[in-house]
Amino acid sequence: MKKLINLLFAIILLTTQNIFAQNPVKLKRADCFFGVHFDLHATEEITNAGESLTEMMIDTFLTKVKPDFIQIDCKGHPGITSYPTKVGYSVKGFQKDPLRLFRDVTNRHNVGLYMHYSGVWDTKAVTEHPDWAILQANGEKSKTKTSFASPYLDELMIPELKELSSIYHVDGAWIDGECWAVEPDYRDDIVALWKQKTGFSEVPKLRTDKYYHEYMAFIRSLFHVHLKKYIDAIHAFDPDFQITSNWSYSSMMPEPVDVNVDFISGDVTPQNGVFRSAFEARCIAPQGKPWDLMAWGFSWNGKDMPMSNKSAVQLKQETAEIMAMGGGVQFYFTQNRDLSIRPWIVNTVAELSAFCRERQAFVHKATPIPQIAIVYPASYLKESNSPFSPNTNALQGTLNALLDNQFCAEILMEHHLKGKVENYPVIVVPECKSMSDETKQLLVEYAKSGGNLLVTGPGVSTIFKEELGITSTETGKEQQIFILADNRLGAVSTAIFETKSIPQTEVLGWFYSGNDLRDKTQNASVTSKKLGKGTISAVYFDAGSSYQQYKTPVIRDLLGETINRTFQNQLVKVEGSKLVHVAANTKNGKTYINLVNVAGEHTNQTAIGYDQVPALHDLTVSISSKNKPSKIVLQPGVKVINFSYSNGISTLVIPKLEIHTILEIQN
């Protein structure tokens, strides 16, 4: 078998066309664009680690794929290392040292080597040291999660990271099982600290208990201490060690960056990776750190779904959404149980590499041009039922509806707003229950100064009731109601605002009690009102969460009509299909318009793999600019495209959009 595997890799190497040369220099993670992630979450019973892994196997992979970096298994959630650690707990048997082999070959290629290392989640650590485990609300010790009050960092995690640096000289680590794995901890020492810091005698354990959300905030604060401690420790030990905590400072941890992570990263959930990648990229991009996102190379829900490989086409579509926002990309494939690489992966990843590399010059580290900003409400985290990973369905649905309208949309967390809001012609606040007085005042002043503010849902409408000029009562229960958009009625299940009076406010739409235009109610679905030099508009139902749960074009069109009414001077407009996502960026003084084809089966939860994305044809694109461009070029491929220019608008037709194309505007 070993000879057969080596033969397969030799054939791949010999038959490779356009083989990339060895990297001239090893890039810092901040400058990396394309990488590959391998892991297997090693378990103790492995006795043949490294058995069929060879230098030729790694060399062939790096030669053909030419990544900027790779991440490989080191210690997964089981807490078992796949290298012969002298600190912790490793697999039972090694035929050779896999990590040494990977390090030697990646050094020859000037390819960065990063470790997949599980942090908070360490099953072996709490098995061997039950006193290191968190105490759950039911009084039982966790079998998987370590406590922030335990010596886990000092006695295991930090020493192992130092071991990886000093013995193997790896370039860094991608710490998995972190913020998203954090759970409430009720150990005596944790509870005593809670009482000391807050002065509260109550210890909330149920979501309905008093101070429950305050306890979640307390646990979050302990994670920040945990994160800072090990990152500062490894930086002090090895200043060149580049490290991050998976999903920190992302949609799952929507907070200002207060710990010196070297980059931000996360692995996008494998199902519906297209829309999820678009969302996650927009959450991370404004955080001010180098970043990348990881696309899973297979579909899997961890339950009954077969673990099925994704095609290169499927992964290209997901990756296009990440690249369009300026991020780096990486692809996740599992290793064999002996740490070897599966031969079939090489050709798939090489195809992905070629797709990404030919776009790199136009997308990597590009800066979005402000058009529409969607606010990520801080209340999502404050009101979350867990320390991290708040419910973002309303935010995701709002973004999806705007992207499906071909709007260029970004996501700004509340801490991003100050000093930035004035750059955006439109700001959208998705449904939420509360908002700080400071944020509300900032948004009101934004509108009064000439901005266009759109709020959606009964909760936000209540917050801005005075500015909207309405008096109304929320029904308080979900109901089926009909809305009208693009001369079509459509049903939504949602709570609504029953508008009682609308002085000096223009009604743009009404609710309908039935599926007939004669069923119009006296309650407005959409209103708009002048506010100083700008406008404030409202949609009086949960449009985002409704679109996320049951996608209907009527919600999409209602939001589109509402925004188009006040957003007159859009940078880009696309006609010909609703299956296009648009992102407008600047890089090196040039404007780049990304067009992503989102057709296909990615939203079908039963389609765990697909290998075709229907092309879109004859798209009309209008681009606003003060002066006529000298030329407009389709990239990649440097294809000059004909266009007309009139009244500040360049108009052109794209005959065919397969997956992702970029319009380079040259002045």
mmCIF file of C-alpha atoms in Angstrom, residues 8 207 262 293 404 480 563 662:
data_model
loop_
_atom_site.group_PDB
_atom_site.id
_atom_site.type_symbol
_atom_site.label_atom_id
_atom_site.label_comp_id
_atom_site.label_asym_id
_atom_site.label_seq_id
_atom_site.Cartn_x
_atom_site.Cartn_y
_atom_site.Cartn_z
ATOM 1 C CA LEU A 8 0.419 7.927 -7.074
ATOM 2 C CA ARG A 207 -31.849 31.678 31.194
ATOM 3 C CA ASP A 262 -1.755 38.300 14.753
ATOM 4 C CA LEU A 293 -11.658 32.443 6.159
ATOM 5 C CA ASP A 404 -29.840 39.621 -3.499
ATOM 6 C CA GLN A 480 -49.254 35.302 9.050
ATOM 7 C CA ILE A 563 -33.754 51.590 -0.180
ATOM 8 C CA ILE A 662 -13.956 41.531 -11.602
#
